[in-house]
Every structure is written in structure tokens, then in C-alpha cells.
Coordinates of C-alpha atoms in Angstrom, one line a residue:
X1 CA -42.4 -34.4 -20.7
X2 CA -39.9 -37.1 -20.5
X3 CA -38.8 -36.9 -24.1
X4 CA -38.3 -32.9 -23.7
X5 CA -36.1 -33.5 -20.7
X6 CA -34.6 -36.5 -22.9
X7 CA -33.6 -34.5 -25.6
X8 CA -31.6 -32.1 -24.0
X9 CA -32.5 -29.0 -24.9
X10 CA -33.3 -27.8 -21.1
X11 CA -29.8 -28.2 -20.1
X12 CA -29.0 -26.1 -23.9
X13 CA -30.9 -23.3 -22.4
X14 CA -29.7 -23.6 -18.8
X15 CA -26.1 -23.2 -20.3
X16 CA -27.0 -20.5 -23.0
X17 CA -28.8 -18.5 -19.9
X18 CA -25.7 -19.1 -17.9
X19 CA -23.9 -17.7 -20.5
X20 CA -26.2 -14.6 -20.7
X21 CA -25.8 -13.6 -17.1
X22 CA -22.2 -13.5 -16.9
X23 CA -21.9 -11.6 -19.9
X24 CA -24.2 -9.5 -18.7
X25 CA -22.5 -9.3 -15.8
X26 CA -19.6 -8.7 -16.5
X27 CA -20.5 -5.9 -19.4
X28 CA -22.2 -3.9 -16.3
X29 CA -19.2 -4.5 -14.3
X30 CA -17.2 -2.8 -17.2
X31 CA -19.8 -0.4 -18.0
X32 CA -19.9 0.9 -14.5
X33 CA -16.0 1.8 -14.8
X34 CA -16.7 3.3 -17.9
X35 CA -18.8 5.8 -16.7
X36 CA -18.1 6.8 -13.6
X37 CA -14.0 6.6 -15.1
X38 CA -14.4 8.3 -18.2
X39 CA -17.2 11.1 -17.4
X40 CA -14.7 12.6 -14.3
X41 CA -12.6 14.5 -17.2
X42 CA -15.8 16.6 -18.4
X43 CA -15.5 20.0 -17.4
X44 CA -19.0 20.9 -15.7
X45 CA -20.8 24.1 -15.1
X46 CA -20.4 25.7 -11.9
X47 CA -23.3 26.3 -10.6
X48 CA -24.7 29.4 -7.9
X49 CA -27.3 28.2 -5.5
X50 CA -28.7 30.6 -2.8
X51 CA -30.4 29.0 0.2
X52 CA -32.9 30.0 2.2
X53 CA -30.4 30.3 5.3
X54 CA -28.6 32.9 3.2
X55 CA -25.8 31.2 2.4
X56 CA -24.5 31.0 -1.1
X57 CA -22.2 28.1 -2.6
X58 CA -20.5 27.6 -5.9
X59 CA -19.7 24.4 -7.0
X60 CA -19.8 21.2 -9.6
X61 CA -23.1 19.1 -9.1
X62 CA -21.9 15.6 -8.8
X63 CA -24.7 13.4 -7.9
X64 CA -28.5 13.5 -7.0
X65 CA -30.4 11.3 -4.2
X66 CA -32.5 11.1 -1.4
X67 CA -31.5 13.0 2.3
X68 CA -32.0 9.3 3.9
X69 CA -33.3 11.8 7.3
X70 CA -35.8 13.3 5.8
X71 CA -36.5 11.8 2.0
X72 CA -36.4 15.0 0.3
X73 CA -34.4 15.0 -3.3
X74 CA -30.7 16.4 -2.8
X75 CA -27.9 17.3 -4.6
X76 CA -23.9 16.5 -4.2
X77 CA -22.1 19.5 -4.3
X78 CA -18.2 19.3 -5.2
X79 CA -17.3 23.2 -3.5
X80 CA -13.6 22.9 -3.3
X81 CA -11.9 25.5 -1.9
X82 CA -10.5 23.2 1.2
X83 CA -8.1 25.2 2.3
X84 CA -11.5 27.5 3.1
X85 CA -14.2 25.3 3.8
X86 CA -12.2 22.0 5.3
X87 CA -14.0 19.6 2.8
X88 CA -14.4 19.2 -1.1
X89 CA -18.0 18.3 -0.9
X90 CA -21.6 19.3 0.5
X91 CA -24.8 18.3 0.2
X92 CA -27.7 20.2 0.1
X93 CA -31.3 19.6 0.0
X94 CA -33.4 20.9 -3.1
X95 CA -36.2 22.1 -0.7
X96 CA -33.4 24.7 0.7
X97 CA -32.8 25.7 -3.0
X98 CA -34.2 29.8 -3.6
X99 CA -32.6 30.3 -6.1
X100 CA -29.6 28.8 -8.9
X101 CA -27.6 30.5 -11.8
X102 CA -24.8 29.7 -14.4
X103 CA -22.3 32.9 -13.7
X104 CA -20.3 33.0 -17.1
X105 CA -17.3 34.9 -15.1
X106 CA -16.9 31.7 -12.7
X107 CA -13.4 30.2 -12.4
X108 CA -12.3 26.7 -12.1
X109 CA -8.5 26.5 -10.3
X110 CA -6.6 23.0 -10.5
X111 CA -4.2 23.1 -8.4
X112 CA -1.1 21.4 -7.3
X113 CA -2.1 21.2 -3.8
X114 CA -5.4 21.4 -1.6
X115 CA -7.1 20.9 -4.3
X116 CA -9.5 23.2 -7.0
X117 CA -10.2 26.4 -6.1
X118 CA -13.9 27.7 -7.6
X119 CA -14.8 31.3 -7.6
X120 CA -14.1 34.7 -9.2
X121 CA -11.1 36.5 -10.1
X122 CA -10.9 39.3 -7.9
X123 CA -7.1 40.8 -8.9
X124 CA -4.0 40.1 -10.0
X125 CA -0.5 40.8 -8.4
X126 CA 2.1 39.9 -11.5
X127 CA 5.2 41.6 -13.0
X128 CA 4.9 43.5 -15.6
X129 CA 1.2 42.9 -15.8
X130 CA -1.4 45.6 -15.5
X131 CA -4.9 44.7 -16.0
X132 CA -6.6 47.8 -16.2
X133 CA -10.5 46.9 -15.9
X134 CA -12.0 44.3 -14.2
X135 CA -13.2 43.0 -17.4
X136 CA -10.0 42.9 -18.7
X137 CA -8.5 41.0 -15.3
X138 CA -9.1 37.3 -16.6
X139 CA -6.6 37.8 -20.2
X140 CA -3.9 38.9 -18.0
X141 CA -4.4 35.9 -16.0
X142 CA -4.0 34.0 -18.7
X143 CA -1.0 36.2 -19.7
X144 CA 0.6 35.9 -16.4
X145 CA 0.1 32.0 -16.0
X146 CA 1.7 31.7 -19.3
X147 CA 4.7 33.7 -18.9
X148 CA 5.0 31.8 -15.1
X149 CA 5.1 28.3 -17.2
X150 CA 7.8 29.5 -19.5
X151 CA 9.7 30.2 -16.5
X152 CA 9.0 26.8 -14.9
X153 CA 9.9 25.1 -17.4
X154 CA 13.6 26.6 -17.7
X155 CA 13.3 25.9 -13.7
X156 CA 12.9 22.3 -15.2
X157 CA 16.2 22.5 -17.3
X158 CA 17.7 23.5 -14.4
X159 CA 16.4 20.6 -12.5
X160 CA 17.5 18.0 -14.7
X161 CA 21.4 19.2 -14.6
X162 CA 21.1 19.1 -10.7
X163 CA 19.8 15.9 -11.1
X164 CA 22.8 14.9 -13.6
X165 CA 24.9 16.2 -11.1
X166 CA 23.5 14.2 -8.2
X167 CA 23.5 10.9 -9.9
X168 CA 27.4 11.2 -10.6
X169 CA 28.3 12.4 -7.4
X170 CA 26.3 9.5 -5.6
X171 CA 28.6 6.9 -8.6
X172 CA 31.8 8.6 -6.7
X173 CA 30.4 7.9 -3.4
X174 CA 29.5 4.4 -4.1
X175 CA 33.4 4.1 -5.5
X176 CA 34.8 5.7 -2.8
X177 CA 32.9 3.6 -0.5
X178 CA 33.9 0.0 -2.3
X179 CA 37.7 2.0 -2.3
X180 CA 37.5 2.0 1.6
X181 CA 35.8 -1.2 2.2
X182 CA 39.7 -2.3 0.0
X183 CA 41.5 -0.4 2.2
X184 CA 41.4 2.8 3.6
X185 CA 45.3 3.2 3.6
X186 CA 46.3 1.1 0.3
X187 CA 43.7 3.0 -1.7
X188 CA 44.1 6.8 0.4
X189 CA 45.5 8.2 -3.1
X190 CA 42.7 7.7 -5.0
X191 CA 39.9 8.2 -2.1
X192 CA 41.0 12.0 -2.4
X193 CA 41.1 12.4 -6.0
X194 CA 37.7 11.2 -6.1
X195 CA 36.6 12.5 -3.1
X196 CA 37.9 15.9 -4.5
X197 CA 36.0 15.4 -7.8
X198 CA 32.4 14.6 -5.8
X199 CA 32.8 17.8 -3.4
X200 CA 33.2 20.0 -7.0
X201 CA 30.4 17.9 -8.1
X202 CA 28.5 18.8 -5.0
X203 CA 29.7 22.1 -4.8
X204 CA 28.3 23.2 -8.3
X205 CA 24.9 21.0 -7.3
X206 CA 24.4 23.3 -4.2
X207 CA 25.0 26.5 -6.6
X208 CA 22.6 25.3 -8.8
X209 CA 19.7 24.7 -6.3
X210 CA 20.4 28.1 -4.7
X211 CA 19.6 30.0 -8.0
X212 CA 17.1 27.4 -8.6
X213 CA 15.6 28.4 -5.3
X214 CA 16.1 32.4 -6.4
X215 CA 14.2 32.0 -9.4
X216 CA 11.6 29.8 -8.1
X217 CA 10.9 32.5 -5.4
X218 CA 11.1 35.3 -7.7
X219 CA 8.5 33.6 -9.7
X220 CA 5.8 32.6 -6.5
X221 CA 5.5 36.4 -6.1
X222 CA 3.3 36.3 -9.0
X223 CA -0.1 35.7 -7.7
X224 CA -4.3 36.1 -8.5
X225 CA -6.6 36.8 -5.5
X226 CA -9.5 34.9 -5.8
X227 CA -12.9 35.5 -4.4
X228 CA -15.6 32.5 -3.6
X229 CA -18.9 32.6 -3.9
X230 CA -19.3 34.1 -0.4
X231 CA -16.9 36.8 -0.8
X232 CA -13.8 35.3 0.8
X233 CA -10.6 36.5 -1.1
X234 CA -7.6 34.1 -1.3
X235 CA -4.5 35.0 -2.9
X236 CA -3.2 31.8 -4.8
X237 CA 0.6 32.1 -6.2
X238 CA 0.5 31.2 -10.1
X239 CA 3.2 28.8 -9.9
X240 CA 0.6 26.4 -8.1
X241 CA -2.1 26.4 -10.8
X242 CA -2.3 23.4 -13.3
X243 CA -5.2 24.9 -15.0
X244 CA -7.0 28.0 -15.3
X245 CA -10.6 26.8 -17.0
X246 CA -14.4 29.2 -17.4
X247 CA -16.4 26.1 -17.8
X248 CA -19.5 27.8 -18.0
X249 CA -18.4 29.9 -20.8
X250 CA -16.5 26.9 -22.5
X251 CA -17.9 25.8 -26.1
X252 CA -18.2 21.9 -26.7
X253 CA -15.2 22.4 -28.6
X254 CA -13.4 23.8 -25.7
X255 CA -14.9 21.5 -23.3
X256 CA -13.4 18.1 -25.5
X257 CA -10.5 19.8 -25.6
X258 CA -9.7 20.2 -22.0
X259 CA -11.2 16.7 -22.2
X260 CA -8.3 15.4 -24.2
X261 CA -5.7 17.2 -21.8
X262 CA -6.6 15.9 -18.9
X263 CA -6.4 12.3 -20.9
X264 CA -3.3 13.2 -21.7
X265 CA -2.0 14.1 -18.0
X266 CA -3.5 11.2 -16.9
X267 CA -1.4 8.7 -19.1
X268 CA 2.0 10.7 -19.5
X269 CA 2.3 13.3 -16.1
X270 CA 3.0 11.9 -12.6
X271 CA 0.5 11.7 -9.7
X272 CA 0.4 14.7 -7.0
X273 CA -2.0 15.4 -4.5
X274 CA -1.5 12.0 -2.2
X275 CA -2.1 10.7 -5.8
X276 CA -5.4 11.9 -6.0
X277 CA -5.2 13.8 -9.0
X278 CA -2.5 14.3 -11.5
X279 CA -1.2 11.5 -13.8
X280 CA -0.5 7.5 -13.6
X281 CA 2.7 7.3 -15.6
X282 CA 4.6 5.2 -13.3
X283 CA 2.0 3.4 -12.0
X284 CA 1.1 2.3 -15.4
X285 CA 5.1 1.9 -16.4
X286 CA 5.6 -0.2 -13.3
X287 CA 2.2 -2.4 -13.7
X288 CA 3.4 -3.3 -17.5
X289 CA 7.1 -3.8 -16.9
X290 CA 6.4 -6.0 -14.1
X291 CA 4.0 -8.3 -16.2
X292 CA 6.1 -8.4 -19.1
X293 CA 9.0 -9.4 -16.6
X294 CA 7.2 -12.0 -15.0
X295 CA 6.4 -13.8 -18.3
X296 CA 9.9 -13.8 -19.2
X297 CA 10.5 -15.9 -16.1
X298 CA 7.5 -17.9 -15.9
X299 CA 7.2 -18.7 -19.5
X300 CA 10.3 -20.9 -19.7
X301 CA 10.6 -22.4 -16.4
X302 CA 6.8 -23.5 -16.7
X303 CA 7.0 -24.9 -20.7
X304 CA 10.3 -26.9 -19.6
X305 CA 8.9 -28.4 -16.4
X306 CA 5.8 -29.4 -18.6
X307 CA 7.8 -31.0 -21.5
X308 CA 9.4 -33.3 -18.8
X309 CA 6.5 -34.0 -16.7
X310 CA 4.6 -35.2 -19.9
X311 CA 7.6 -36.2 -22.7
X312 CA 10.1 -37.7 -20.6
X313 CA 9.2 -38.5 -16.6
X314 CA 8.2 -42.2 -16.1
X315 CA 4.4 -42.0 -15.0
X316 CA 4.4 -43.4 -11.3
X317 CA 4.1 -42.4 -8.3
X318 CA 6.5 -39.4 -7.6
X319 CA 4.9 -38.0 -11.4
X320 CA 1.4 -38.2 -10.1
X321 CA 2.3 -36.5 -7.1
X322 CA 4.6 -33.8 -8.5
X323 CA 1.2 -33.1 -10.9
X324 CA -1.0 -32.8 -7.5
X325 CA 1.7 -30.4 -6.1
X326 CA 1.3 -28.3 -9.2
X327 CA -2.2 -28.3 -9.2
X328 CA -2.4 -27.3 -5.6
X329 CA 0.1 -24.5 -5.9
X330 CA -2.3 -22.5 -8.0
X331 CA -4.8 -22.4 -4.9
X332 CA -2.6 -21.6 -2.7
X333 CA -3.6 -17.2 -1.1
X334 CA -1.8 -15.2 -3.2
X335 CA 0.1 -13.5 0.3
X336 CA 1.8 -16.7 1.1
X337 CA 3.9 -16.5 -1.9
X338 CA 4.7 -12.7 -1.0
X339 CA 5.6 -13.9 2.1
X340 CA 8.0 -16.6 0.5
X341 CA 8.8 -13.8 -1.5
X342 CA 10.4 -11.7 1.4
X343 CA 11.9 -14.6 2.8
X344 CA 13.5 -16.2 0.1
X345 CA 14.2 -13.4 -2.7
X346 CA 14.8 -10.5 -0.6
X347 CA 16.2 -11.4 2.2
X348 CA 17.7 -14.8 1.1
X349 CA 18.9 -14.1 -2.6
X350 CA 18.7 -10.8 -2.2
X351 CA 20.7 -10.3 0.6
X352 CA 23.3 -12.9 -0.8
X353 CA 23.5 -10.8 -3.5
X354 CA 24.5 -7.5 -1.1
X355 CA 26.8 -9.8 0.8
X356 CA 28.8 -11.0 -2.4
X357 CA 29.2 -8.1 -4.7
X358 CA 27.8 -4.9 -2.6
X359 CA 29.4 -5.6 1.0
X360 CA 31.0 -2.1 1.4
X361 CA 27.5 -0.4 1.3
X362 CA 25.9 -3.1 4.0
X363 CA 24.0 -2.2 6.1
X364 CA 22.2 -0.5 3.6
X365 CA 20.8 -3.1 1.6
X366 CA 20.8 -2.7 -2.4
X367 CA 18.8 -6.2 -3.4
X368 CA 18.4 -7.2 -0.3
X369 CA 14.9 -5.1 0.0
X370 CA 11.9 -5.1 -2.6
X371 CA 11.8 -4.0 -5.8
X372 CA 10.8 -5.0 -9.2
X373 CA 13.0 -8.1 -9.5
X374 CA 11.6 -9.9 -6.8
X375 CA 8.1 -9.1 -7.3
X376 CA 8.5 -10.3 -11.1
X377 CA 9.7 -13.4 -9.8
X378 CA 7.4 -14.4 -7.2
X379 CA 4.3 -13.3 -9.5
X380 CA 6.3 -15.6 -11.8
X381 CA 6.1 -18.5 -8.8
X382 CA 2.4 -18.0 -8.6
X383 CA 1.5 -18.1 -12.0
X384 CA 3.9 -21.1 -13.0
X385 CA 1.3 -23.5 -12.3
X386 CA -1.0 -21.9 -15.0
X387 CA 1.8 -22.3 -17.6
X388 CA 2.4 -25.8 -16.7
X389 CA -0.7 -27.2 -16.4
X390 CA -1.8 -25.2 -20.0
X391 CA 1.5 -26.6 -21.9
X392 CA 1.0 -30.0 -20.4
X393 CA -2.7 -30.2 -21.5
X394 CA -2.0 -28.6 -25.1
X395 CA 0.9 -31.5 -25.8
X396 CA -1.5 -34.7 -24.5
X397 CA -3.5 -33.3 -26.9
X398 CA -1.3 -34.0 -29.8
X399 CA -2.3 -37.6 -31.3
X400 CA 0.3 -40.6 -30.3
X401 CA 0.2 -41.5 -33.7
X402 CA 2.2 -38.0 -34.6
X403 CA 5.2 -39.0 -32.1
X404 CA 5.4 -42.6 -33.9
X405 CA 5.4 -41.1 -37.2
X406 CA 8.4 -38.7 -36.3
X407 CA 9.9 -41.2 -34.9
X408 CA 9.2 -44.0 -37.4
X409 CA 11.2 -41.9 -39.5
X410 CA 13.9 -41.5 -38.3
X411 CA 14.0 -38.0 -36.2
X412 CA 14.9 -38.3 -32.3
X413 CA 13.2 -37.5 -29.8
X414 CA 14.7 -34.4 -29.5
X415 CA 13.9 -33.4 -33.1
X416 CA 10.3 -34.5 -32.6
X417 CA 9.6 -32.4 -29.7
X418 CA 11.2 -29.2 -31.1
X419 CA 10.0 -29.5 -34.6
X420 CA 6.5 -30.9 -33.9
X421 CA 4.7 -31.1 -30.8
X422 CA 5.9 -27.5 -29.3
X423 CA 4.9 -26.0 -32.8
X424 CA 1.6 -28.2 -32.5
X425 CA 1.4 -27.0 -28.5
X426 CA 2.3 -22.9 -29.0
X427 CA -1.7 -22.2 -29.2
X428 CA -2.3 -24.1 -25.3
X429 CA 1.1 -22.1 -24.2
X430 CA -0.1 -19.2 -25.2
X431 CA -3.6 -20.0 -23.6
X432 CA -1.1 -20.9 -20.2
X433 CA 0.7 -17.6 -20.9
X434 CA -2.6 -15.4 -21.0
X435 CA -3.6 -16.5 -17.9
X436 CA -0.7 -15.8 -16.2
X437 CA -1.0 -12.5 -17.5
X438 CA -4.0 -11.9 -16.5
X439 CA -3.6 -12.9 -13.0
X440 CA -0.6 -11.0 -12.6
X441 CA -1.7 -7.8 -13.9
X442 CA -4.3 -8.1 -11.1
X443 CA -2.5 -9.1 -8.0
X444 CA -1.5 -6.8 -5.6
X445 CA -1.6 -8.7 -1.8
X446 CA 2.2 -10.0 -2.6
X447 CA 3.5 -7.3 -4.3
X448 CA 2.6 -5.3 -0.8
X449 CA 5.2 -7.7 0.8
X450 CA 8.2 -7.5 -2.0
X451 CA 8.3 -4.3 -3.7
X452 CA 5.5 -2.2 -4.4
X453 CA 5.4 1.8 -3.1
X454 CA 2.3 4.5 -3.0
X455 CA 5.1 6.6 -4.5
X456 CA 8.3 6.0 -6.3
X457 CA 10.7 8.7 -6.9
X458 CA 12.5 7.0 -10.2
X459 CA 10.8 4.8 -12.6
X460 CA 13.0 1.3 -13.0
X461 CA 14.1 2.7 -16.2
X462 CA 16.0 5.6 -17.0
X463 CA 18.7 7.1 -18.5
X464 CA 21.3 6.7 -16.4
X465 CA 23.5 3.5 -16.3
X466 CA 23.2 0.6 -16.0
X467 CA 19.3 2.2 -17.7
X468 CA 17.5 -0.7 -16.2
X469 CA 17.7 -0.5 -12.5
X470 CA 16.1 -4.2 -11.3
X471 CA 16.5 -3.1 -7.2
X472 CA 14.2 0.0 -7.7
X473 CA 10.6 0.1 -5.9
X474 CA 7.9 0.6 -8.5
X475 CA 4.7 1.9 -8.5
X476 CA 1.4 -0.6 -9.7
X477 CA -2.2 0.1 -10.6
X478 CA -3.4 -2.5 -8.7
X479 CA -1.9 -1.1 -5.3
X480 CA -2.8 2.3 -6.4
X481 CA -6.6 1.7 -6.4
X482 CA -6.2 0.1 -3.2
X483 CA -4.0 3.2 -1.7
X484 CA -6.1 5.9 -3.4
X485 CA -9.8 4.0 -2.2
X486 CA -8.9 3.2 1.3
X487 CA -5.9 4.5 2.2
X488 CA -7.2 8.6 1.4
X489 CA -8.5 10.7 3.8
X490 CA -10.5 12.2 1.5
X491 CA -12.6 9.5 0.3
X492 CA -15.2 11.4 -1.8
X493 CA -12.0 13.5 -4.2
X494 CA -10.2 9.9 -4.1
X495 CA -13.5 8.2 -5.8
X496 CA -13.1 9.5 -9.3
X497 CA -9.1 8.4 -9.2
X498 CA -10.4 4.7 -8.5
X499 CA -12.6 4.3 -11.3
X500 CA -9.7 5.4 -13.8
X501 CA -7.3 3.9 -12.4
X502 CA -9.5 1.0 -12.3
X503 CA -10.0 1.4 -16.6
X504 CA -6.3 1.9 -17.2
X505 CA -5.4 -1.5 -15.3
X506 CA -8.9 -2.8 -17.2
X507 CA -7.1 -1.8 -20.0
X508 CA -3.7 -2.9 -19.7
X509 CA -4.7 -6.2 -19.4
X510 CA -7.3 -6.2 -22.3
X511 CA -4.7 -4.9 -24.4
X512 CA -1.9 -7.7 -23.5
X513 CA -4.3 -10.5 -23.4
X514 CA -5.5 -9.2 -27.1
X515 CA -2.2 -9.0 -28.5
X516 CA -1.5 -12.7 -27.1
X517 CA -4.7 -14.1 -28.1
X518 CA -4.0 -12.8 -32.2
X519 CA -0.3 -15.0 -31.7
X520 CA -2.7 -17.5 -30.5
X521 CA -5.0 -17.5 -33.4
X522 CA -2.4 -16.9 -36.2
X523 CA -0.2 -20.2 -34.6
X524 CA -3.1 -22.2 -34.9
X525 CA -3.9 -21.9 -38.2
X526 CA -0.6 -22.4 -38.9
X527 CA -0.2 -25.7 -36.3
X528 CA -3.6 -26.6 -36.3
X529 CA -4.8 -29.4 -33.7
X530 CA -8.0 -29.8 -33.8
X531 CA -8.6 -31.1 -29.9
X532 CA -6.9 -27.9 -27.8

């Protein structure tokens, strides 16, 4: 017994079996996500149930369990209709079950607020649309709806010119304002000519949104009465349906095909609905911009103060102690540096900033509040340590031996640190600049504090001059499974939104760390050091 434990193959199997359980682990943790993330986009059947009360419900079956009153086996309804019924879900005991069907003619709605609607088509009210027989009632829905999203999507033209319009008029404003802040008097000339030239500006913005309201109106006239499974009609105008879906009558083909739409809503469309349904876009934009941001900050800044601490600072007592600060800054709560965030970026630099080069528009702040500059730079503070520690590790790595040779030969310093050991080191910097990455995808507690939003009306990038606007609000992933899981109302609708949103930011990070890890790999074969 004492030579097993001697030859230390128990500890080999208490490591290996340590190994097992966090993979497995953390391949349940991802496999959860999967499947509760992935399976929402199905389209399922809708499915009649008559109860013994009478009643009669129509809806998606979304989960089975036990009623923990009374034990029996029930099942999780998802009814919609909540602008009928107050809720998006029921549950209902098996034992109450008489009777269940699979009516072909049942409708799925998606719609851009309250919710689905799930029922029958019961009529249509539509220009220029007759649809003769019932049976003929759900083609000139389709019809209708299509001709309604040509007509949107010239609404949409028209949108983008007002828009246009807005943006330059708000430029003139801005001028006129930094004009006054000059001098009222020296600069009255030209105050009114561009005074003038925003009123036109607005003038032709306000014609624009009065025909834009005309045609919108004209449009909402078009509407389908719908009837639920209890015989209730509700007349829904067509300009609020997203999607018009029979699942029950859908092929697989059809099915994987509304699949891929919704994917593709999901990655491209914005959120609606309290961001319940709808797409991520912006939260996805905002979530990589940011990281990719913060690793242009914290990559320098941390690779420099490494290079000194370990190349050129005399090892006594001020190094050792700059080393323990560094080490303890990456323990330090994550809200701490949002709160030095606030203090210091926002309303220190930040509102510097506003003082020096934006004081006619004070008190309205333009850096002087969050947005995705600060909150790139204190995730940059917080993950600093990471990149330090990493790059300082990779070069005491590098034999001694390799410094004496450069040097023996007659390179500086200099030369010997650019053109060996930071080629040697890259591998451990990108190891440092991994983990920052990773962390800082996942953070959210400090970007609460400096610049995240539940909802951002322009992404930090656009067309518009100067294209990259660092003072914007953004919108992140991380913040947006926090808003959408415990911030909803409607905790049950909001569930399905977590998961995804959970894969996406899953995702995103899998992605970046992958793309960093093959740098990693190629660098070190070509810098090979065989101890880091």
C-alpha cells in the first residue's frame, strides 16, 4: 500500500478525475444553453385541448411537470393572446385534458407588440382585397401583409431622409450654439443665416413626417380579425405583424426555414417588445466594439509596464511592491472600478473634456456622461493586471543566457528587447490578452455605472460624421441578459431571450478567444520557448 501511494499514480487519477468533472461541467453548462437557446426558434404545433370545465385553449406546449399541489402530470401552455387573456402562459393538468387536436387552419401572429396572437382567421378588412370564401381568406392575408410591407418599407425611405434631415439640422444648432457662446452680437450675421438654413431644414423635416404620418395611417386601416380558440374576435392592423406562420400545416422544409429567419432577425434586426423578442444587433455590436476597444488600451499600457517592471526597474523594495499592487488590483470587485470609472473618466476627464472644447453646450454634458469610451477604458483598468502579470511571466521565461548572447554581440538593450525577447514573449501576451478578453466580454456590474443602456437609439457607429461616435451609450449582452431575466415583467416570455442571448455572448467570446489562441499557436512555432 505504501509503494502505490509512493508511486504516484493516486494523485494521477485525482487530477485526471478533476479534470473529468469540470469538463463535464462545464459541457452541461454549455449544453443547457444550447438547448433551451437554440430549440426557442422551432415553430411548434398549436395544439386544441378541451377541458372538462368546458373551456377550450389553443396554444404551444412548452414544458411538462408535476402540479406540486396535487402531483398529477401537467403541461405548460404558451396561449398568447395577452392583450385577451393578461398572461402568455397556463398550465393545465392532464387529468383536466377531454380531449386534444392539431387544427391545420390554426394561425401563429408575431407581433410587434403584446406579443403572438394564436387563433383563426376570421376576416380580412384590406384595400383592394376581396377574399371571397373563407377558404380562400388565409392567401389574401398573405397578399395583404405583402403589399402592407412594400408600403413600409418606402415608409422606411422616408424615414431615413427625415433622419438625414434631423442630423444636419442638430450640426447647425450645435454651430449656432458655439456662435453664441463667441458672441451673440460679434457673430449675429451669421447666427441668422444659419439659423435660417436649420428652420428650412426643419421645416421640410416636419413636411416629411406629416405625409410620413398620412401614409402610415392610410396603411394601419388594413387589418385581419382574428378569432381565438374560444371565439373571441380581435381585429389586429397588418402593419403590426412580423410574421404570419400555420405551423401545423408547415413541412420540415418550411419549419427550417422559418428556423433560419428568425436566426437571421436575431443577429441583424433590433430588439422590440421591452427587448423580449426581436433582434440583438446592437447589443452584439456594442458587446464586440467594446472588447475590441478595450484591448487596444489595455494591451499597450499593460506590455510596457511589464517590460519595465522585469527589463529595466532595479529589483528592491518599491518593485516588489509595485508587483503586490498589481497582483491585488485583479481581485479587487469588478464595481469599484465602475465606480472609479464615474468618478474619474466621466465626470473627471470627461467633464474636462466638456469644459475645454464643448463649453457652449454645458450643462448638457457631451463626455462628461457614460458611453463607450469610458467603459472601454475602465474594463481596460481591470483587466491590465492580467496583461501585465502574463507578459511579465512569458519574458522571465526567456533564458538569461539569450540576453548575454544579444548582448555579447554587440546589439543594445534596446535591440535585444525588440528583436528578441518580445518576439520570444508574443505567445504569453497573447495568453495575457485572452484573458482580458475574456473577462471583459463578461463583465457587466461596471459597465452599469459608465455607459451601458437597456436600449440605445444609435449604434456608436454610423454614417454620419465624425462615423465613430466615442460619447454614445451602447447596448451589451451581458447587461441585456441581466435586463431581460430580472428586470421583465414577464418573466416566463423573457426566459427563451436569456438563453440566446446567453449563446450569442457564449459565442462572441469563443470566437475572439479562438481567433487569438491560432496567433498564439502560429507565434510560437515561429518564437518557440519551450518553458511558457
Amino acid at each position: 500500500m505504501t509503494k502505490f501511494w509512493k508511486t504516484g499514480e493516486p494523485y494521477v487519477l485525482f487530477t485526471g478525475a478533476s479534470l473529468a468533472v469540470i469538463l463535464v461541467m462545464t459541457l452541461t453548462l454549455i449544453g443547457v444553453v444550447f438547448f433551451n437557446g437554440l430549440g426557442f426558434f422551432w415553430p411548434r404545433d398549436l395544439v386544441r385541448f378541451e377541458l372538462k370545465d368546458g373551456s377550450v385553449l389553443l396554444g404551444q406546449v412548452m414544458a411538462k411537470d408535476r402540479n406540486p399541489v396535487n402531483g398529477a402530470h401537467r403541461l405548460q401552455l404558451k396561449v398568447s393572446n395577452r392583450d385577451l387573456y393578461g398572461q402568455d402562459f397556463r398550465w393545465i393538468d392532464q387529468q383536466d385534458i377531454v380531449a386534444r387536436s392539431v387544427p391545420a387552419d390554426a394561425v401563429l401572429l408575431e407581433r410587434r407588440e403584446h406579443g403572438n396572437f394564436v387563433g383563426f382567421v376570421a376576416g380580412l378588412s384590406a384595400e383592394g382585397m376581396n377574399a371571397g370564401s373563407d377558404k380562400d381568406l388565409p392567401r389574401a392575408v398573405e397578399k395583404a401583409l405583402a403589399q402592407v410591407k412594400e408600403k413600409l418599407a418606402a415608409e422606411e425611405g422616408l424615414r431615413s431622409r427625415m433622419n438625414s434631415l434631423n442630423e444636419r439640422a442638430e450640426r447647425l444648432r450645435l454651430k449656432v450654439l458655439r456662435l453664441e457662446y463667441k458672441g451673440r452680437e460679434q457673430q449675429a450675421g451669421e447666427i441668422a443665416e444659419l439659423t435660417g438654413e436649420r428652420e428650412k431644414l426643419l421645416a421640410e423635416f416636419n413636411t416629411q413626417n406629416d405625409q410620413l404620418g398620412a401614409r402610415h395611417a392610410d396603411t394601419a386601416r388594413n387589418t385581419v380579425q382574428m378569432k381565438d380558440a374560444a371565439g373571441a374576435v380581435k381585429e389586429i392592423p397588418l402593419v403590426d405583424i412580423v410574421r404570419f406562420q400555420f405551423p401545423n400545416s408547415m413541412s420540415v422544409i418550411g419549419k427550417a426555414a422559418a428556423y433560419v429567419g428568425k436566426v437571421r432577425e436575431l443577429l441583424l434586426d433590433d430588439p422590440r417588445e421591452s427587448n423580449t423578442e426581436g433582434g440583438l444587433f446592437p447589443a452584439i455590436f456594442g458587446t464586440v466594439m467594446m472588447v475590441l476597444l478595450m484591448s487596444v488600451f489595455s494591451l499597450p499600457f499593460g506590455v510596457v509596464a511589464a517590460i519595465y517592471l522585469r527589463e529595466y526597474a532595479h529589483d528592491g523594495f518599491m518593485t516588489r511592491m509595485v508587483r503586490i499592487a498589481v497582483n491585488n488590483l485583479a481581485g479587487v470587485p469588478s464595481i469599484v472600478y465602475g465606480v472609479f470609472g464615474l468618478g474619474f473618466f466621466v465626470y473627471g476627464v470627461g467633464g474636462g473634456i466638456d469644459r475645454l472644447f464643448f463649453p457652449e453646450r454645458l450643462p448638457t454634458p457631451t463626455f462628461g456622461t457614460g458611453g463607450i469610451l469610458w467603459s472601454s477604458l475602465t474594463l481596460a483598468l481591470l483587466t491590465v493586471p492580467v496583461v501585465i502579470v502574463a507578459t511579465e511571466e512569458s519574458l522571465a521565461s526567456i533564458p538569461r543566457g539569450i540576453r548575454e548572447g544579444s548582448l555579447a554581440l554587440g546589439a543594445t538593450r534596446f535591440q535585444t528587447l525588440t528583436k528578441i525577447l518580445l518576439p520570444m514573449a508574443t505567445p504569453g501576451i497573447m495568453t495575457g490578452l485572452i484573458l482580458a478578453m475574456a473577462r471583459a466580454a463578461g463583465e457587466v456590474a461596471p459597465l452599469m455605472v459608465v455607459g451601458v443602456v437597456k436600449l440605445a437609439p444609435s449604434l456608436p457607429f454610423d454614417g454620419n460624421f465624425p462615423f465613430f461616435h466615442m460619447d454614445r451609450k451602447f447596448m451589451h449582452l451581458g447587461f441585456h441578459i441581466y435586463d431581460v431575466g430580472f428586470q421583465s415583467p414577464n418573466v416566463e416570455a423573457a426566459k427563451p431571450m436569456v438563453y440566446i442571448t446567453t449563446l450569442l455572448l457564449l459565442a462572441i467570446v469563443i470566437v475572439a478567444c479562438s481567433t487569438a489562441i491560432t496567433l498564439r499557436n502560429r507565434m510560437r512555432k515561429k518564437y518557440t520557448t519551450a518553458s511558457f
